[in-house]
mmCIF file of C-alpha atoms and ligand atoms in Angstrom:
data_model
loop_
_atom_site.group_PDB
_atom_site.id
_atom_site.type_symbol
_atom_site.label_atom_id
_atom_site.label_comp_id
_atom_site.label_asym_id
_atom_site.label_seq_id
_atom_site.Cartn_x
_atom_site.Cartn_y
_atom_site.Cartn_z
ATOM 1 C CA UNK L 108 77.634 -11.833 4.207
ATOM 2 C CA UNK L 109 80.223 -10.824 6.703
ATOM 3 C CA UNK L 110 82.237 -7.675 6.234
ATOM 4 C CA UNK L 111 85.175 -9.338 7.992
ATOM 5 C CA UNK L 112 88.254 -10.963 6.452
ATOM 6 C CA UNK L 113 87.643 -14.539 7.701
ATOM 7 C CA UNK L 114 85.220 -17.098 6.375
ATOM 8 C CA UNK L 115 82.108 -18.053 8.337
ATOM 9 C CA UNK L 116 80.475 -21.404 7.512
ATOM 10 C CA UNK L 117 77.604 -23.015 9.425
ATOM 11 C CA UNK L 118 76.244 -26.564 9.433
ATOM 12 C CA UNK L 119 72.548 -27.263 9.815
ATOM 13 C CA UNK L 120 70.356 -30.341 9.723
ATOM 14 C CA UNK L 121 67.766 -32.388 11.556
ATOM 15 C CA UNK L 122 68.794 -34.827 14.288
ATOM 16 C CA UNK L 123 71.244 -37.504 13.162
ATOM 17 C CA UNK L 124 72.151 -35.826 9.875
ATOM 18 C CA UNK L 125 75.902 -36.275 10.430
ATOM 19 C CA UNK L 126 76.706 -32.551 10.714
ATOM 20 C CA UNK L 127 79.278 -32.983 13.414
ATOM 21 C CA UNK L 128 81.177 -35.665 11.481
ATOM 22 C CA UNK L 129 81.248 -33.485 8.366
ATOM 23 C CA UNK L 130 82.305 -30.435 10.346
ATOM 24 C CA UNK L 131 85.259 -32.363 11.794
ATOM 25 C CA UNK L 132 86.290 -33.617 8.345
ATOM 26 C CA UNK L 133 86.077 -30.142 6.833
ATOM 27 C CA UNK L 134 88.083 -28.686 9.721
ATOM 28 C CA UNK L 135 90.770 -31.356 9.247
ATOM 29 C CA UNK L 136 91.034 -30.814 5.481
ATOM 30 C CA UNK L 137 91.214 -27.036 5.765
ATOM 31 C CA UNK L 138 93.793 -27.257 8.553
ATOM 32 C CA UNK L 139 95.882 -29.593 6.382
ATOM 33 C CA UNK L 140 95.776 -26.933 3.689
ATOM 34 C CA UNK L 141 97.320 -24.456 6.084
ATOM 35 C CA UNK L 142 94.243 -22.476 7.070
ATOM 36 C CA UNK L 143 93.537 -21.399 10.642
ATOM 37 C CA UNK L 144 90.244 -23.039 11.568
ATOM 38 C CA UNK L 145 88.013 -22.536 14.592
ATOM 39 C CA UNK L 146 85.433 -25.303 15.032
ATOM 40 C CA UNK L 147 82.616 -24.663 17.448
ATOM 41 C CA UNK L 148 78.994 -25.479 18.142
ATOM 42 C CA UNK L 149 75.678 -24.120 19.355
ATOM 43 C CA UNK L 150 74.336 -24.069 21.918
ATOM 44 C CA UNK L 151 77.696 -24.009 23.675
ATOM 45 C CA UNK L 152 81.173 -23.093 22.554
ATOM 46 C CA UNK L 153 81.767 -20.779 25.529
ATOM 47 C CA UNK L 154 81.609 -21.133 29.317
ATOM 48 C CA UNK L 155 78.362 -19.141 29.447
ATOM 49 C CA UNK L 156 77.023 -20.996 26.411
ATOM 50 C CA UNK L 157 77.754 -24.387 27.947
ATOM 51 C CA UNK L 158 75.917 -23.421 31.135
ATOM 52 C CA UNK L 159 72.933 -22.376 29.008
ATOM 53 C CA UNK L 160 73.268 -25.606 27.007
ATOM 54 C CA UNK L 161 72.815 -27.709 30.143
ATOM 55 C CA UNK L 162 69.647 -25.793 31.000
ATOM 56 C CA UNK L 163 68.282 -26.193 27.490
ATOM 57 C CA UNK L 164 68.994 -29.829 26.802
ATOM 58 C CA UNK L 165 68.308 -31.429 30.195
ATOM 59 C CA UNK L 166 65.435 -33.897 29.606
ATOM 60 C CA UNK L 167 64.201 -33.089 33.150
ATOM 61 C CA UNK L 168 63.324 -29.506 32.126
ATOM 62 C CA UNK L 169 59.938 -30.379 30.665
ATOM 63 C CA UNK L 170 58.360 -27.096 31.867
ATOM 64 C CA UNK L 171 60.651 -24.847 29.794
ATOM 65 C CA UNK L 172 58.353 -22.469 27.913
ATOM 66 C CA UNK L 173 58.921 -22.056 24.160
ATOM 67 C CA UNK L 174 59.659 -18.325 24.516
ATOM 68 C CA UNK L 175 62.113 -18.895 27.364
ATOM 69 C CA UNK L 176 63.715 -21.616 25.237
ATOM 70 C CA UNK L 177 64.120 -19.221 22.312
ATOM 71 C CA UNK L 178 65.699 -16.532 24.470
ATOM 72 C CA UNK L 179 68.147 -18.997 26.001
ATOM 73 C CA UNK L 180 69.266 -20.173 22.556
ATOM 74 C CA UNK L 181 69.669 -16.533 21.507
ATOM 75 C CA UNK L 182 71.603 -15.660 24.668
ATOM 76 C CA UNK L 183 74.056 -18.508 24.045
ATOM 77 C CA UNK L 184 74.347 -17.268 20.444
ATOM 78 C CA UNK L 185 75.100 -13.660 21.435
ATOM 79 C CA UNK L 186 77.873 -14.922 23.709
ATOM 80 C CA UNK L 187 79.534 -17.154 21.109
ATOM 81 C CA UNK L 188 79.329 -14.429 18.448
ATOM 82 C CA UNK L 189 81.006 -11.863 20.713
ATOM 83 C CA UNK L 190 83.487 -14.152 22.422
ATOM 84 C CA UNK L 191 84.503 -16.570 19.662
ATOM 85 C CA UNK L 192 83.142 -15.982 16.167
ATOM 86 C CA UNK L 193 83.694 -12.257 15.572
ATOM 87 C CA UNK L 194 87.237 -12.205 17.011
ATOM 88 C CA UNK L 195 88.224 -15.243 14.893
ATOM 89 C CA UNK L 196 86.789 -13.736 11.718
ATOM 90 C CA UNK L 197 88.490 -10.434 12.456
ATOM 91 C CA UNK L 198 91.778 -12.377 12.695
ATOM 92 C CA UNK L 199 91.118 -13.824 9.214
ATOM 93 C CA UNK L 200 90.295 -17.340 10.421
ATOM 94 C CA UNK L 201 87.794 -19.843 9.088
ATOM 95 C CA UNK L 202 84.962 -20.394 11.569
ATOM 96 C CA UNK L 203 82.911 -23.590 11.326
ATOM 97 C CA UNK L 204 79.852 -23.615 13.551
ATOM 98 C CA UNK L 205 77.652 -26.659 14.215
ATOM 99 C CA UNK L 206 74.205 -24.953 14.182
ATOM 100 C CA UNK L 207 73.545 -21.205 14.219
ATOM 101 C CA UNK L 208 70.635 -18.772 13.815
ATOM 102 C CA UNK L 209 68.861 -20.936 11.211
ATOM 103 C CA UNK L 210 68.396 -23.647 13.870
ATOM 104 C CA UNK L 211 66.153 -21.261 15.822
ATOM 105 C CA UNK L 212 64.062 -20.536 12.737
ATOM 106 C CA UNK L 213 63.744 -24.264 11.989
ATOM 107 C CA UNK L 214 63.178 -25.603 15.540
ATOM 108 C CA UNK L 215 61.477 -22.757 17.434
ATOM 109 C CA UNK L 216 59.839 -21.251 14.335
ATOM 110 C CA UNK L 217 58.730 -24.081 12.058
ATOM 111 C CA UNK L 218 58.874 -26.707 14.828
ATOM 112 C CA UNK L 219 57.164 -24.872 17.707
ATOM 113 C CA UNK L 220 55.186 -22.440 15.561
ATOM 114 C CA UNK L 221 56.642 -19.222 16.941
ATOM 115 C CA UNK L 222 56.439 -16.158 14.683
ATOM 116 C CA UNK L 223 59.289 -16.204 12.191
ATOM 117 C CA UNK L 224 59.475 -12.398 11.991
ATOM 118 C CA UNK L 225 60.007 -12.112 15.775
ATOM 119 C CA UNK L 226 62.617 -14.874 15.684
ATOM 120 C CA UNK L 227 64.382 -13.158 12.810
ATOM 121 C CA UNK L 228 64.515 -9.877 14.765
ATOM 122 C CA UNK L 229 65.801 -11.605 17.878
ATOM 123 C CA UNK L 230 68.375 -13.445 15.776
ATOM 124 C CA UNK L 231 69.583 -10.188 14.235
ATOM 125 C CA UNK L 232 69.915 -8.741 17.727
ATOM 126 C CA UNK L 233 71.797 -11.776 19.048
ATOM 127 C CA UNK L 234 74.214 -11.957 16.128
ATOM 128 C CA UNK L 235 74.508 -8.229 15.450
ATOM 129 C CA UNK L 236 73.553 -9.155 11.890
ATOM 130 C CA UNK L 237 76.435 -11.597 11.367
ATOM 131 C CA UNK L 238 75.348 -14.000 8.600
ATOM 132 C CA UNK L 239 77.378 -16.990 7.367
ATOM 133 C CA UNK L 240 78.933 -16.887 3.906
ATOM 134 C CA UNK L 241 77.793 -20.497 3.490
ATOM 135 C CA UNK L 242 75.319 -22.746 5.299
ATOM 136 C CA UNK L 243 75.726 -26.458 4.654
ATOM 137 C CA UNK L 244 72.429 -28.245 5.148
ATOM 138 C CA UNK L 245 72.570 -32.021 5.530
ATOM 139 C CA UNK L 246 69.143 -33.314 4.638
ATOM 140 C CA UNK L 247 67.949 -36.625 6.045
ATOM 141 C CA UNK L 248 64.665 -38.443 6.414
ATOM 142 C CA UNK L 249 63.500 -37.663 9.956
ATOM 143 C CA UNK L 250 62.966 -41.303 11.000
ATOM 144 C CA UNK L 251 66.345 -42.362 9.624
ATOM 145 C CA UNK L 252 68.061 -39.477 11.434
ATOM 146 C CA UNK L 253 66.421 -40.171 14.798
ATOM 147 C CA UNK L 254 67.256 -43.844 14.387
ATOM 148 C CA UNK L 255 70.925 -42.993 13.805
ATOM 149 C CA UNK L 256 70.945 -40.796 16.893
ATOM 150 C CA UNK L 257 69.243 -43.409 19.064
ATOM 151 C CA UNK L 258 71.834 -45.957 18.000
ATOM 152 C CA UNK L 259 74.572 -43.564 19.202
ATOM 153 C CA UNK L 260 75.669 -42.709 22.732
ATOM 154 C CA UNK L 261 72.815 -42.493 25.262
ATOM 155 C CA UNK L 262 74.085 -39.175 26.636
ATOM 156 C CA UNK L 263 73.571 -37.691 23.156
ATOM 157 C CA UNK L 264 69.820 -38.117 23.553
ATOM 158 C CA UNK L 265 68.447 -34.749 24.702
ATOM 159 C CA UNK L 266 65.222 -32.869 25.493
ATOM 160 C CA UNK L 267 64.761 -31.669 21.893
ATOM 161 C CA UNK L 268 64.841 -35.191 20.516
ATOM 162 C CA UNK L 269 62.018 -36.231 22.836
ATOM 163 C CA UNK L 270 59.603 -34.138 20.751
ATOM 164 C CA UNK L 271 57.083 -35.952 18.569
ATOM 165 C CA UNK L 272 57.966 -37.100 15.078
ATOM 166 C CA UNK L 273 55.641 -34.455 13.592
ATOM 167 C CA UNK L 274 57.763 -31.758 15.277
ATOM 168 C CA UNK L 275 60.909 -33.070 13.595
ATOM 169 C CA UNK L 276 59.112 -33.284 10.269
ATOM 170 C CA UNK L 277 58.138 -29.598 10.547
ATOM 171 C CA UNK L 278 61.768 -28.791 11.384
ATOM 172 C CA UNK L 279 62.971 -30.550 8.245
ATOM 173 C CA UNK L 280 60.384 -28.876 5.982
ATOM 174 C CA UNK L 281 61.303 -25.567 7.590
ATOM 175 C CA UNK L 282 64.960 -26.065 6.735
ATOM 176 C CA UNK L 283 64.076 -26.892 3.142
ATOM 177 C CA UNK L 284 61.950 -23.718 2.919
ATOM 178 C CA UNK L 285 64.764 -21.580 4.352
ATOM 179 C CA UNK L 286 67.249 -23.093 1.893
ATOM 180 C CA UNK L 287 64.918 -22.558 -1.047
ATOM 181 C CA UNK L 288 64.450 -18.905 -0.065
ATOM 182 C CA UNK L 289 68.211 -18.145 -0.070
ATOM 183 C CA UNK L 290 69.859 -20.625 -2.460
ATOM 184 C CA UNK L 291 73.048 -18.562 -2.810
ATOM 185 C CA UNK L 292 73.888 -19.073 0.877
ATOM 186 C CA UNK L 293 72.675 -22.666 1.323
ATOM 187 C CA UNK L 294 74.290 -25.862 0.057
ATOM 188 C CA UNK L 295 71.740 -28.672 0.370
ATOM 189 C CA UNK L 296 73.226 -32.168 0.514
ATOM 190 C CA UNK L 297 71.555 -35.565 0.691
ATOM 191 C CA UNK L 298 72.927 -36.911 3.963
ATOM 192 C CA UNK L 299 72.055 -40.520 3.116
ATOM 193 C CA UNK L 300 75.175 -40.630 0.915
ATOM 194 C CA UNK L 301 78.484 -42.100 2.092
ATOM 195 C CA UNK L 302 80.539 -39.841 4.384
ATOM 196 C CA UNK L 303 83.366 -39.393 1.857
ATOM 197 C CA UNK L 304 80.983 -38.414 -0.955
ATOM 198 C CA UNK L 305 79.375 -35.764 1.235
ATOM 199 C CA UNK L 306 82.759 -34.409 2.264
ATOM 200 C CA UNK L 307 83.813 -34.153 -1.385
ATOM 201 C CA UNK L 308 80.720 -32.095 -2.244
ATOM 202 C CA UNK L 309 81.327 -29.805 0.693
ATOM 203 C CA UNK L 310 84.993 -29.337 -0.258
ATOM 204 C CA UNK L 311 84.122 -28.436 -3.843
ATOM 205 C CA UNK L 312 81.903 -25.601 -2.661
ATOM 206 C CA UNK L 313 84.224 -24.411 0.114
ATOM 207 C CA UNK L 314 87.236 -24.412 -2.232
ATOM 208 C CA UNK L 315 85.282 -22.141 -4.601
ATOM 209 C CA UNK L 316 84.471 -19.782 -1.753
ATOM 210 C CA UNK L 317 88.106 -19.614 -0.652
ATOM 211 C CA UNK L 318 89.255 -19.002 -4.225
ATOM 212 C CA UNK L 319 86.750 -16.175 -4.638
ATOM 213 C CA UNK L 320 87.991 -14.596 -1.423
ATOM 214 C CA UNK L 321 91.659 -14.698 -2.418
HETATM 215 P P1 TYD G 134 72.920 -31.249 20.110
HETATM 216 O O1 TYD G 134 73.164 -32.373 21.054
HETATM 217 O O2 TYD G 134 74.011 -30.273 19.886
HETATM 218 O O3 TYD G 134 72.334 -31.847 18.806
HETATM 219 P P2 TYD G 134 72.835 -31.891 17.316
HETATM 220 O O4 TYD G 134 73.971 -32.871 17.333
HETATM 221 O O5 TYD G 134 71.622 -32.354 16.605
HETATM 222 O O6 TYD G 134 73.236 -30.488 16.935
HETATM 223 O O7 TYD G 134 71.620 -30.496 20.617
HETATM 224 C C1 TYD G 134 71.195 -29.327 20.097
HETATM 225 C C2 TYD G 134 69.683 -29.381 20.082
HETATM 226 O O8 TYD G 134 69.143 -28.064 20.216
HETATM 227 C C3 TYD G 134 69.143 -29.931 18.779
HETATM 228 O O9 TYD G 134 68.023 -30.754 19.044
HETATM 229 C C4 TYD G 134 68.674 -28.712 18.045
HETATM 230 C C5 TYD G 134 68.284 -27.770 19.141
HETATM 231 N N1 TYD G 134 68.389 -26.332 18.810
HETATM 232 C C6 TYD G 134 67.239 -25.552 18.759
HETATM 233 O O10 TYD G 134 66.129 -26.049 18.967
HETATM 234 N N2 TYD G 134 67.350 -24.218 18.476
HETATM 235 C C7 TYD G 134 68.557 -23.608 18.275
HETATM 236 O O11 TYD G 134 68.635 -22.382 18.031
HETATM 237 C C8 TYD G 134 69.750 -24.427 18.347
HETATM 238 C C9 TYD G 134 71.103 -23.815 18.144
HETATM 239 C C10 TYD G 134 69.620 -25.781 18.618
#
């Protein structure tokens, strides 16, 4: 939990789970209700983070070592936490972030088999211990998700998605294990449902959180 006045919510999911669509809808609904909302994403969200993002996601960078990859994700995270997330929370705003520290545990940990304890320590260092109040996990069958993504814009296809199907399956199982280990923080949603139904489930939970904070 954060000790700051704002509300920090993250979105997680395998490729093609519809996170970004749901984040936009949630941001729009909360803004309509008069809340100050900051919507951002990882890796990216800052000038430094976007430069790191290009390094990370360029399909030409096939030689990137898994440890270097982890540190780059964490560096982008440290920057967005310091430059965007903490200041917004301190100002009492709602921060919605498309991916956060759990992505590293799922992709670099469960996906690439790096030690979860080391990743956890690095994540704590990068975030200064800032944990979301709520993590919305959109669960989707890996093949269906990759199919959705492939059908989308070609420039959306990045280095991570080129990994084998088995990698993405480990990522998904990893997410489900993380969610099961901390059910109070995670809201698991079946992302095969219609967009409006998913948004309604998210709003129910977020409205409760806001009420409890008031
Ligand atoms: P992006 O195009 O933002 O994909 P998505 O729409 O799925 O979020 O690319 C981000 C990619 O980086 C995605 O494949 C997940 C991966 N990733 C990690 O492997 N580790 C991390 O810590 C983060 C934040 C992302």
